[in-house]
Amino acid sequence: MPQLGETVTEGTITKWMKAVGDEVARDEPLFEVSTDKVDSEVPSPAAGVLSEIIVPEGETVEVGVKLAVIGDGSGASGSSDAPAAASAEAPAPAAEAAPPPPPPSPQEAPPPPAQPAPAPVAAEPASPSGTDGNGSGAGAQVLSPMVRRILSENDIDESEVTGTGAGGRITRDDALRAADARRSSAATVQPPAAVPTQAAPAQAAPAAPPARRAPTPAPTVSMAPFRTAGDQIVPFSNMRRRTAEHMVRSKATSPHAFIANEVDFEAVERVRTAWGDRFKAEEGFTLTYLPFVARAAVEALRDFPLLNASVVEDSLVVHSEVNLGIAVDLAHEGLIVPVIHRAEEVTLRGVARRIRDLAERARGRQLNADDIAGGTFSITNDGPFGTYFTVPIINQPQVAILATDGIARRPVVVTQPDGSESIAIHSTGILGVSWDHRAVDGAYVSLFLAKVAELLGTRDWAAEL
């Protein structure tokens, strides 16, 4: 089972593309796998004959578990030692030759025959990947880990959900709709019962001497007083939990530090104004600021390669290629960071296309394993929401992440050709970097940001369009 994302720990085999005995070519699609983040076809790592399928369709296993064996067609497989193991477990001949036990003596009454055990009572619904409620196997289907968890968290049986996926398969959206319907139809949360106050007795008993009065026990801490009838309990989704785990682990792993600069985007704004209509007509989408920032960051990493790196044990691995991750919000349910591989080879127009493509496929749950693997430097873009200042969390095991914020028209001081100064209106915004202080220091990051700002203001962006 491959690692399909940095926070993914398991996957469900949804389909085998080959049967035992079939020939398979290297990089030919071998099976489909579903995880909490992606549904993907996985290519064969080698050429040969599929000798054995160890994990059948519908099974969920952890990353690293052996799924199948590809051999050379000679009939040998990775499980060829199974017969030997079976024969080793067979009873020894001496045991077969042992005499039978003597019959019971006439004085001893034979024990009463054993009563058949009562049929077990099901304690919980059958697994979504197993049989149905009748145990017949009818209606059972393969569910991804994410769908199984959504149904489990909301106490929904798969038979209650109508699947809209291929072959009637229950998709994530189907599960979420069922969960929303279940919550909306649930009874309104009852307000907590009022804590009764001790009524004063009709006739007060004589007060005990203060010295003999027992200490008042501390009240039990409860959330009840802080909840009202309109409060709603929203369980964390699996994606939300995975995102949280990744963020907490990052903060615990890296000594985070942050530096930000105000950047003048006026040169970029002029190119966007001049090329905007033509670009949209040719590409079908708007030319935003993000591709410019991405290209400038990739170019700046040539001069500051220690930020295009990963911490592995007690060493810094400096990567030769820039695999640029772009954080994408999935309808406020979690984040995923698809990757533009070898971004140093891509022009401004190409970066814009890839950002658009990855974002659309991420939101449509159409990313594959390669799309989210191998990132070396990341960008998170809150700018479209009009933010002013964002401090992001590092995407482990990378050492830095660049944040872009809202760009707006603001007054700035500009220097005229004769050396005098004046006030002008330019498009400006904040760029910030969170970085791992184990890898580099503040001066290095400051110079990197200065280089990004310089490129944004001086590069011939029109030539790349």
mmCIF file of N, CA and C in Angstrom, residues 159-282:
data_model
loop_
_atom_site.group_PDB
_atom_site.id
_atom_site.type_symbol
_atom_site.label_atom_id
_atom_site.label_comp_id
_atom_site.label_asym_id
_atom_site.label_seq_id
_atom_site.Cartn_x
_atom_site.Cartn_y
_atom_site.Cartn_z
ATOM 1 N N SER A 159 -27.110 0.924 4.312
ATOM 2 C CA SER A 159 -28.356 0.617 3.613
ATOM 3 C C SER A 159 -29.311 1.805 3.594
ATOM 4 N N GLU A 160 -29.059 2.797 4.456
ATOM 5 C CA GLU A 160 -29.916 3.973 4.505
ATOM 6 C C GLU A 160 -29.510 5.033 3.487
ATOM 7 N N VAL A 161 -28.391 4.825 2.803
ATOM 8 C CA VAL A 161 -27.839 5.845 1.915
ATOM 9 C C VAL A 161 -27.936 5.375 0.473
ATOM 10 N N THR A 162 -28.419 6.241 -0.389
ATOM 11 C CA THR A 162 -28.469 5.952 -1.819
ATOM 12 C C THR A 162 -27.198 6.477 -2.480
ATOM 13 N N GLY A 163 -26.421 5.586 -3.053
ATOM 14 C CA GLY A 163 -25.163 5.988 -3.667
ATOM 15 C C GLY A 163 -25.366 6.563 -5.057
ATOM 16 N N THR A 164 -24.618 7.614 -5.359
ATOM 17 C CA THR A 164 -24.679 8.226 -6.688
ATOM 18 C C THR A 164 -23.412 7.986 -7.493
ATOM 19 N N GLY A 165 -22.446 7.243 -6.919
ATOM 20 C CA GLY A 165 -21.208 6.970 -7.628
ATOM 21 C C GLY A 165 -21.366 5.842 -8.630
ATOM 22 N N ALA A 166 -20.246 5.474 -9.236
ATOM 23 C CA ALA A 166 -20.254 4.413 -10.239
ATOM 24 C C ALA A 166 -20.751 3.120 -9.617
ATOM 25 N N GLY A 167 -21.724 2.482 -10.290
ATOM 26 C CA GLY A 167 -22.274 1.239 -9.792
ATOM 27 C C GLY A 167 -23.052 1.382 -8.506
ATOM 28 N N GLY A 168 -23.558 2.589 -8.239
ATOM 29 C CA GLY A 168 -24.310 2.808 -7.007
ATOM 30 C C GLY A 168 -23.452 2.967 -5.778
ATOM 31 N N ARG A 169 -22.158 3.197 -5.980
ATOM 32 C CA ARG A 169 -21.250 3.348 -4.856
ATOM 33 C C ARG A 169 -21.552 4.609 -4.070
ATOM 34 N N ILE A 170 -21.463 4.518 -2.745
ATOM 35 C CA ILE A 170 -21.711 5.667 -1.873
ATOM 36 C C ILE A 170 -20.471 6.556 -1.875
ATOM 37 N N THR A 171 -20.645 7.791 -2.306
ATOM 38 C CA THR A 171 -19.534 8.734 -2.347
ATOM 39 C C THR A 171 -19.490 9.548 -1.066
ATOM 40 N N ARG A 172 -18.428 10.326 -0.920
ATOM 41 C CA ARG A 172 -18.292 11.195 0.242
ATOM 42 C C ARG A 172 -19.454 12.173 0.324
ATOM 43 N N ASP A 173 -19.847 12.768 -0.815
ATOM 44 C CA ASP A 173 -20.956 13.720 -0.805
ATOM 45 C C ASP A 173 -22.261 13.043 -0.385
ATOM 46 N N ASP A 174 -22.471 11.779 -0.823
ATOM 47 C CA ASP A 174 -23.666 11.054 -0.396
ATOM 48 C C ASP A 174 -23.683 10.892 1.123
ATOM 49 N N ALA A 175 -22.523 10.524 1.678
ATOM 50 C CA ALA A 175 -22.440 10.326 3.120
ATOM 51 C C ALA A 175 -22.672 11.630 3.879
ATOM 52 N N LEU A 176 -22.112 12.727 3.369
ATOM 53 C CA LEU A 176 -22.293 14.018 4.037
ATOM 54 C C LEU A 176 -23.750 14.460 3.984
ATOM 55 N N ARG A 177 -24.414 14.224 2.843
ATOM 56 C CA ARG A 177 -25.828 14.592 2.763
ATOM 57 C C ARG A 177 -26.656 13.781 3.762
ATOM 58 N N ALA A 178 -26.345 12.499 3.887
ATOM 59 C CA ALA A 178 -27.071 11.676 4.851
ATOM 60 C C ALA A 178 -26.817 12.137 6.275
ATOM 61 N N ALA A 179 -25.562 12.534 6.555
ATOM 62 C CA ALA A 179 -25.248 13.019 7.899
ATOM 63 C C ALA A 179 -25.979 14.325 8.196
ATOM 64 N N ASP A 180 -26.024 15.221 7.203
ATOM 65 C CA ASP A 180 -26.742 16.481 7.398
ATOM 66 C C ASP A 180 -28.231 16.224 7.641
ATOM 67 N N ALA A 181 -28.798 15.279 6.873
ATOM 68 C CA ALA A 181 -30.216 14.971 7.054
ATOM 69 C C ALA A 181 -30.465 14.377 8.434
ATOM 70 N N ARG A 182 -29.551 13.531 8.894
ATOM 71 C CA ARG A 182 -29.715 12.926 10.211
ATOM 72 C C ARG A 182 -29.671 13.996 11.299
ATOM 73 N N ARG A 183 -28.727 14.935 11.169
ATOM 74 C CA ARG A 183 -28.624 15.972 12.206
ATOM 75 C C ARG A 183 -29.825 16.902 12.198
ATOM 76 N N SER A 184 -30.304 17.249 10.982
ATOM 77 C CA SER A 184 -31.422 18.183 10.909
ATOM 78 C C SER A 184 -32.713 17.563 11.410
ATOM 79 N N SER A 185 -32.857 16.225 11.283
ATOM 80 C CA SER A 185 -34.082 15.568 11.729
ATOM 81 C C SER A 185 -34.033 15.156 13.188
ATOM 82 N N ALA A 186 -32.844 15.264 13.795
ATOM 83 C CA ALA A 186 -32.722 14.869 15.197
ATOM 84 C C ALA A 186 -33.510 15.838 16.073
ATOM 85 N N ALA A 187 -33.907 15.376 17.192
ATOM 86 C CA ALA A 187 -34.649 16.233 18.127
ATOM 87 C C ALA A 187 -33.769 17.361 18.607
ATOM 88 N N THR A 188 -34.395 18.481 18.865
ATOM 89 C CA THR A 188 -33.660 19.630 19.367
ATOM 90 C C THR A 188 -33.020 19.288 20.694
ATOM 91 N N VAL A 189 -31.778 19.719 20.834
ATOM 92 C CA VAL A 189 -31.078 19.435 22.087
ATOM 93 C C VAL A 189 -31.854 20.052 23.238
ATOM 94 N N GLN A 190 -32.170 19.221 24.219
ATOM 95 C CA GLN A 190 -32.916 19.720 25.361
ATOM 96 C C GLN A 190 -32.029 20.597 26.217
ATOM 97 N N PRO A 191 -32.582 21.685 26.759
ATOM 98 C CA PRO A 191 -31.757 22.527 27.632
ATOM 99 C C PRO A 191 -31.391 21.768 28.881
ATOM 100 N N PRO A 192 -30.227 22.036 29.425
ATOM 101 C CA PRO A 192 -29.815 21.328 30.632
ATOM 102 C C PRO A 192 -30.751 21.646 31.783
ATOM 103 N N ALA A 193 -30.989 20.625 32.577
ATOM 104 C CA ALA A 193 -31.855 20.840 33.727
ATOM 105 C C ALA A 193 -31.225 21.843 34.666
ATOM 106 N N ALA A 194 -32.067 22.695 35.182
ATOM 107 C CA ALA A 194 -31.562 23.703 36.097
ATOM 108 C C ALA A 194 -31.025 23.030 37.351
ATOM 109 N N VAL A 195 -29.891 23.531 37.809
ATOM 110 C CA VAL A 195 -29.307 22.981 39.022
ATOM 111 C C VAL A 195 -30.156 23.418 40.196
ATOM 112 N N PRO A 196 -30.773 22.476 40.916
ATOM 113 C CA PRO A 196 -31.647 22.888 42.011
ATOM 114 C C PRO A 196 -30.863 23.553 43.121
ATOM 115 N N THR A 197 -31.447 24.598 43.616
ATOM 116 C CA THR A 197 -30.839 25.276 44.764
ATOM 117 C C THR A 197 -31.473 24.748 46.023
ATOM 118 N N GLN A 198 -30.687 24.675 47.041
ATOM 119 C CA GLN A 198 -31.164 24.120 48.300
ATOM 120 C C GLN A 198 -32.118 25.105 48.950
ATOM 121 N N ALA A 199 -33.363 24.669 49.121
ATOM 122 C CA ALA A 199 -34.352 25.547 49.742
ATOM 123 C C ALA A 199 -34.093 25.665 51.234
ATOM 124 N N ALA A 200 -34.366 26.842 51.728
ATOM 125 C CA ALA A 200 -34.175 27.052 53.166
ATOM 126 C C ALA A 200 -35.236 26.279 53.937
ATOM 127 N N PRO A 201 -34.872 25.581 54.984
ATOM 128 C CA PRO A 201 -35.871 24.834 55.756
ATOM 129 C C PRO A 201 -36.829 25.784 56.459
ATOM 130 N N ALA A 202 -38.017 25.220 56.706
ATOM 131 C CA ALA A 202 -39.018 26.057 57.382
ATOM 132 C C ALA A 202 -38.528 26.524 58.735
ATOM 133 N N GLN A 203 -37.898 25.647 59.469
ATOM 134 C CA GLN A 203 -37.365 26.030 60.768
ATOM 135 C C GLN A 203 -35.891 25.674 60.757
ATOM 136 N N ALA A 204 -35.059 26.670 60.854
ATOM 137 C CA ALA A 204 -33.625 26.414 60.805
ATOM 138 C C ALA A 204 -33.174 25.741 62.085
ATOM 139 N N ALA A 205 -32.351 24.695 61.892
ATOM 140 C CA ALA A 205 -31.802 24.015 63.057
ATOM 141 C C ALA A 205 -30.738 24.879 63.699
ATOM 142 N N PRO A 206 -30.462 24.673 64.949
ATOM 143 C CA PRO A 206 -29.416 25.461 65.606
ATOM 144 C C PRO A 206 -28.090 25.312 64.873
ATOM 145 N N ALA A 207 -27.467 26.408 64.617
ATOM 146 C CA ALA A 207 -26.213 26.371 63.880
ATOM 147 C C ALA A 207 -25.132 25.715 64.701
ATOM 148 N N ALA A 208 -24.347 24.870 64.013
ATOM 149 C CA ALA A 208 -23.229 24.230 64.694
ATOM 150 C C ALA A 208 -22.123 25.244 64.911
ATOM 151 N N PRO A 209 -21.295 25.028 65.868
ATOM 152 C CA PRO A 209 -20.177 25.954 66.084
ATOM 153 C C PRO A 209 -19.312 26.011 64.835
ATOM 154 N N PRO A 210 -18.838 27.207 64.447
ATOM 155 C CA PRO A 210 -18.032 27.332 63.232
ATOM 156 C C PRO A 210 -16.843 26.401 63.207
ATOM 157 N N ALA A 211 -16.238 26.141 64.315
ATOM 158 C CA ALA A 211 -15.037 25.313 64.333
ATOM 159 C C ALA A 211 -15.344 23.873 63.959
ATOM 160 N N ARG A 212 -16.603 23.447 64.139
ATOM 161 C CA ARG A 212 -16.954 22.051 63.869
ATOM 162 C C ARG A 212 -17.615 21.873 62.500
ATOM 163 N N ARG A 213 -17.831 22.965 61.770
ATOM 164 C CA ARG A 213 -18.526 22.860 60.484
ATOM 165 C C ARG A 213 -17.623 22.168 59.463
ATOM 166 N N ALA A 214 -18.191 21.168 58.758
ATOM 167 C CA ALA A 214 -17.416 20.448 57.734
ATOM 168 C C ALA A 214 -17.163 21.354 56.536
ATOM 169 N N PRO A 215 -15.984 21.260 55.896
ATOM 170 C CA PRO A 215 -15.705 22.103 54.733
ATOM 171 C C PRO A 215 -16.647 21.781 53.582
ATOM 172 N N THR A 216 -17.071 22.810 52.857
ATOM 173 C CA THR A 216 -17.963 22.634 51.712
ATOM 174 C C THR A 216 -17.197 22.019 50.549
ATOM 175 N N PRO A 217 -17.659 20.893 49.983
ATOM 176 C CA PRO A 217 -16.925 20.279 48.862
ATOM 177 C C PRO A 217 -16.966 21.174 47.635
ATOM 178 N N ALA A 218 -15.878 21.127 46.846
ATOM 179 C CA ALA A 218 -15.802 21.935 45.621
ATOM 180 C C ALA A 218 -16.828 21.432 44.621
ATOM 181 N N PRO A 219 -17.516 22.329 43.907
ATOM 182 C CA PRO A 219 -18.522 21.881 42.930
ATOM 183 C C PRO A 219 -17.870 21.145 41.778
ATOM 184 N N THR A 220 -18.573 20.170 41.216
ATOM 185 C CA THR A 220 -18.081 19.416 40.063
ATOM 186 C C THR A 220 -18.132 20.291 38.817
ATOM 187 N N VAL A 221 -17.010 20.351 38.061
ATOM 188 C CA VAL A 221 -16.952 21.154 36.849
ATOM 189 C C VAL A 221 -17.760 20.466 35.760
ATOM 190 N N SER A 222 -18.660 21.181 35.150
ATOM 191 C CA SER A 222 -19.508 20.624 34.100
ATOM 192 C C SER A 222 -19.683 21.651 32.998
ATOM 193 N N MET A 223 -19.834 21.129 31.747
ATOM 194 C CA MET A 223 -20.083 22.021 30.626
ATOM 195 C C MET A 223 -21.546 22.410 30.520
ATOM 196 N N ALA A 224 -22.408 21.745 31.305
ATOM 197 C CA ALA A 224 -23.841 21.997 31.173
ATOM 198 C C ALA A 224 -24.209 23.463 31.318
ATOM 199 N N PRO A 225 -23.660 24.208 32.311
ATOM 200 C CA PRO A 225 -24.057 25.609 32.442
ATOM 201 C C PRO A 225 -23.680 26.473 31.241
ATOM 202 N N PHE A 226 -22.737 25.985 30.392
ATOM 203 C CA PHE A 226 -22.277 26.782 29.261
ATOM 204 C C PHE A 226 -22.995 26.420 27.966
ATOM 205 N N ARG A 227 -23.933 25.464 28.038
ATOM 206 C CA ARG A 227 -24.659 25.060 26.850
ATOM 207 C C ARG A 227 -26.103 25.497 26.948
ATOM 208 N N THR A 228 -26.636 25.882 25.812
ATOM 209 C CA THR A 228 -28.022 26.300 25.754
ATOM 210 C C THR A 228 -28.777 25.399 24.792
ATOM 211 N N ALA A 229 -30.085 25.611 24.727
ATOM 212 C CA ALA A 229 -30.904 24.730 23.910
ATOM 213 C C ALA A 229 -30.531 24.779 22.434
ATOM 214 N N GLY A 230 -29.989 25.900 21.958
ATOM 215 C CA GLY A 230 -29.668 26.021 20.542
ATOM 216 C C GLY A 230 -28.294 25.526 20.167
ATOM 217 N N ASP A 231 -27.497 25.081 21.126
ATOM 218 C CA ASP A 231 -26.146 24.625 20.820
ATOM 219 C C ASP A 231 -26.180 23.338 20.002
ATOM 220 N N GLN A 232 -25.178 23.179 19.159
ATOM 221 C CA GLN A 232 -25.084 21.995 18.306
ATOM 222 C C GLN A 232 -23.720 21.369 18.479
ATOM 223 N N ILE A 233 -23.686 20.070 18.628
ATOM 224 C CA ILE A 233 -22.424 19.335 18.716
ATOM 225 C C ILE A 233 -22.077 18.825 17.326
ATOM 226 N N VAL A 234 -20.943 19.271 16.799
ATOM 227 C CA VAL A 234 -20.508 18.892 15.457
ATOM 228 C C VAL A 234 -19.251 18.035 15.592
ATOM 229 N N PRO A 235 -19.345 16.730 15.408
ATOM 230 C CA PRO A 235 -18.152 15.880 15.507
ATOM 231 C C PRO A 235 -17.140 16.248 14.422
ATOM 232 N N PHE A 236 -15.871 16.154 14.765
ATOM 233 C CA PHE A 236 -14.828 16.379 13.772
ATOM 234 C C PHE A 236 -14.907 15.292 12.705
ATOM 235 N N SER A 237 -14.846 15.709 11.454
ATOM 236 C CA SER A 237 -14.750 14.741 10.367
ATOM 237 C C SER A 237 -13.357 14.130 10.378
ATOM 238 N N ASN A 238 -13.198 13.043 9.636
ATOM 239 C CA ASN A 238 -11.880 12.419 9.579
ATOM 240 C C ASN A 238 -10.857 13.356 8.955
ATOM 241 N N MET A 239 -11.257 14.088 7.901
ATOM 242 C CA MET A 239 -10.317 15.028 7.288
ATOM 243 C C MET A 239 -9.936 16.130 8.264
ATOM 244 N N ARG A 240 -10.921 16.608 9.046
ATOM 245 C CA ARG A 240 -10.634 17.644 10.029
ATOM 246 C C ARG A 240 -9.649 17.133 11.078
ATOM 247 N N ARG A 241 -9.842 15.862 11.504
ATOM 248 C CA ARG A 241 -8.930 15.290 12.500
ATOM 249 C C ARG A 241 -7.541 15.125 11.914
ATOM 250 N N ARG A 242 -7.472 14.659 10.660
ATOM 251 C CA ARG A 242 -6.154 14.466 10.040
ATOM 252 C C ARG A 242 -5.426 15.802 9.887
ATOM 253 N N THR A 243 -6.158 16.825 9.451
ATOM 254 C CA THR A 243 -5.547 18.142 9.321
ATOM 255 C C THR A 243 -5.042 18.628 10.675
ATOM 256 N N ALA A 244 -5.865 18.449 11.709
ATOM 257 C CA ALA A 244 -5.466 18.883 13.043
ATOM 258 C C ALA A 244 -4.228 18.138 13.526
ATOM 259 N N GLU A 245 -4.206 16.825 13.298
ATOM 260 C CA GLU A 245 -3.041 16.045 13.708
ATOM 261 C C GLU A 245 -1.774 16.539 13.015
ATOM 262 N N HIS A 246 -1.893 16.834 11.724
ATOM 263 C CA HIS A 246 -0.734 17.288 10.956
ATOM 264 C C HIS A 246 -0.244 18.647 11.467
ATOM 265 N N MET A 247 -1.187 19.541 11.761
ATOM 266 C CA MET A 247 -0.803 20.866 12.233
ATOM 267 C C MET A 247 -0.170 20.811 13.628
ATOM 268 N N VAL A 248 -0.762 20.025 14.523
ATOM 269 C CA VAL A 248 -0.210 19.904 15.874
ATOM 270 C C VAL A 248 1.181 19.276 15.817
ATOM 271 N N ARG A 249 1.341 18.264 14.975
ATOM 272 C CA ARG A 249 2.648 17.628 14.850
ATOM 273 C C ARG A 249 3.683 18.612 14.300
ATOM 274 N N SER A 250 3.259 19.456 13.359
ATOM 275 C CA SER A 250 4.194 20.428 12.795
ATOM 276 C C SER A 250 4.652 21.424 13.856
ATOM 277 N N LYS A 251 3.701 21.920 14.656
ATOM 278 C CA LYS A 251 4.072 22.891 15.696
ATOM 279 C C LYS A 251 4.961 22.247 16.751
ATOM 280 N N ALA A 252 4.749 20.956 17.021
ATOM 281 C CA ALA A 252 5.569 20.273 18.015
ATOM 282 C C ALA A 252 6.942 19.906 17.462
ATOM 283 N N THR A 253 7.058 19.797 16.138
ATOM 284 C CA THR A 253 8.305 19.358 15.526
ATOM 285 C C THR A 253 9.241 20.518 15.219
ATOM 286 N N SER A 254 8.703 21.572 14.593
ATOM 287 C CA SER A 254 9.539 22.665 14.106
ATOM 288 C C SER A 254 9.455 23.885 15.021
ATOM 289 N N PRO A 255 10.605 24.483 15.346
ATOM 290 C CA PRO A 255 10.581 25.786 16.026
ATOM 291 C C PRO A 255 10.189 26.861 15.013
ATOM 292 N N HIS A 256 8.900 27.195 14.979
ATOM 293 C CA HIS A 256 8.381 28.116 13.978
ATOM 294 C C HIS A 256 8.875 29.542 14.234
ATOM 295 N N ALA A 257 9.205 30.220 13.157
ATOM 296 C CA ALA A 257 9.493 31.654 13.190
ATOM 297 C C ALA A 257 8.832 32.275 11.965
ATOM 298 N N PHE A 258 8.647 33.588 11.992
ATOM 299 C CA PHE A 258 7.872 34.243 10.928
ATOM 300 C C PHE A 258 8.456 35.610 10.617
ATOM 301 N N ILE A 259 8.508 35.929 9.320
ATOM 302 C CA ILE A 259 8.936 37.246 8.846
ATOM 303 C C ILE A 259 8.012 37.648 7.707
ATOM 304 N N ALA A 260 7.644 38.935 7.642
ATOM 305 C CA ALA A 260 6.762 39.427 6.580
ATOM 306 C C ALA A 260 7.303 40.729 6.016
ATOM 307 N N ASN A 261 7.000 40.975 4.757
ATOM 308 C CA ASN A 261 7.359 42.220 4.070
ATOM 309 C C ASN A 261 6.143 42.772 3.348
ATOM 310 N N GLU A 262 6.067 44.100 3.275
ATOM 311 C CA GLU A 262 5.086 44.718 2.396
ATOM 312 C C GLU A 262 5.703 44.806 0.998
ATOM 313 N N VAL A 263 4.958 44.354 -0.006
ATOM 314 C CA VAL A 263 5.493 44.237 -1.364
ATOM 315 C C VAL A 263 4.664 45.104 -2.301
ATOM 316 N N ASP A 264 5.363 45.798 -3.198
ATOM 317 C CA ASP A 264 4.716 46.633 -4.208
ATOM 318 C C ASP A 264 4.413 45.777 -5.440
ATOM 319 N N PHE A 265 3.116 45.622 -5.748
ATOM 320 C CA PHE A 265 2.677 44.804 -6.876
ATOM 321 C C PHE A 265 2.295 45.657 -8.087
ATOM 322 N N GLU A 266 2.736 46.905 -8.137
ATOM 323 C CA GLU A 266 2.281 47.783 -9.206
ATOM 324 C C GLU A 266 2.705 47.275 -10.587
ATOM 325 N N ALA A 267 3.939 46.756 -10.702
ATOM 326 C CA ALA A 267 4.384 46.229 -11.999
ATOM 327 C C ALA A 267 3.542 45.032 -12.417
ATOM 328 N N VAL A 268 3.204 44.185 -11.459
ATOM 329 C CA VAL A 268 2.342 43.046 -11.751
ATOM 330 C C VAL A 268 0.952 43.524 -12.151
ATOM 331 N N GLU A 269 0.457 44.550 -11.461
ATOM 332 C CA GLU A 269 -0.873 45.063 -11.751
ATOM 333 C C GLU A 269 -0.948 45.609 -13.175
ATOM 334 N N ARG A 270 0.090 46.264 -13.630
ATOM 335 C CA ARG A 270 0.092 46.791 -14.994
ATOM 336 C C ARG A 270 0.007 45.667 -16.022
ATOM 337 N N VAL A 271 0.746 44.568 -15.776
ATOM 338 C CA VAL A 271 0.703 43.432 -16.708
ATOM 339 C C VAL A 271 -0.682 42.781 -16.679
ATOM 340 N N ARG A 272 -1.260 42.630 -15.499
ATOM 341 C CA ARG A 272 -2.598 42.038 -15.399
ATOM 342 C C ARG A 272 -3.633 42.903 -16.129
ATOM 343 N N THR A 273 -3.497 44.227 -16.006
ATOM 344 C CA THR A 273 -4.440 45.123 -16.672
ATOM 345 C C THR A 273 -4.293 45.036 -18.186
ATOM 346 N N ALA A 274 -3.030 44.996 -18.650
ATOM 347 C CA ALA A 274 -2.780 44.986 -20.089
ATOM 348 C C ALA A 274 -3.147 43.644 -20.723
ATOM 349 N N TRP A 275 -2.946 42.563 -19.991
ATOM 350 C CA TRP A 275 -3.125 41.220 -20.559
ATOM 351 C C TRP A 275 -4.389 40.511 -20.069
ATOM 352 N N GLY A 276 -5.113 41.105 -19.134
ATOM 353 C CA GLY A 276 -6.212 40.391 -18.487
ATOM 354 C C GLY A 276 -7.254 39.857 -19.437
ATOM 355 N N ASP A 277 -7.774 40.706 -20.326
ATOM 356 C CA ASP A 277 -8.844 40.278 -21.232
ATOM 357 C C ASP A 277 -8.356 39.211 -22.205
ATOM 358 N N ARG A 278 -7.173 39.430 -22.752
ATOM 359 C CA ARG A 278 -6.647 38.457 -23.720
ATOM 360 C C ARG A 278 -6.372 37.114 -23.040
ATOM 361 N N PHE A 279 -5.812 37.160 -21.835
ATOM 362 C CA PHE A 279 -5.511 35.923 -21.119
ATOM 363 C C PHE A 279 -6.789 35.146 -20.839
ATOM 364 N N LYS A 280 -7.825 35.823 -20.367
ATOM 365 C CA LYS A 280 -9.073 35.135 -20.048
ATOM 366 C C LYS A 280 -9.710 34.550 -21.301
ATOM 367 N N ALA A 281 -9.605 35.268 -22.418
ATOM 368 C CA ALA A 281 -10.170 34.753 -23.661
ATOM 369 C C ALA A 281 -9.426 33.505 -24.122
ATOM 370 N N GLU A 282 -8.112 33.474 -23.909
ATOM 371 C CA GLU A 282 -7.311 32.333 -24.355
ATOM 372 C C GLU A 282 -7.378 31.148 -23.404
#
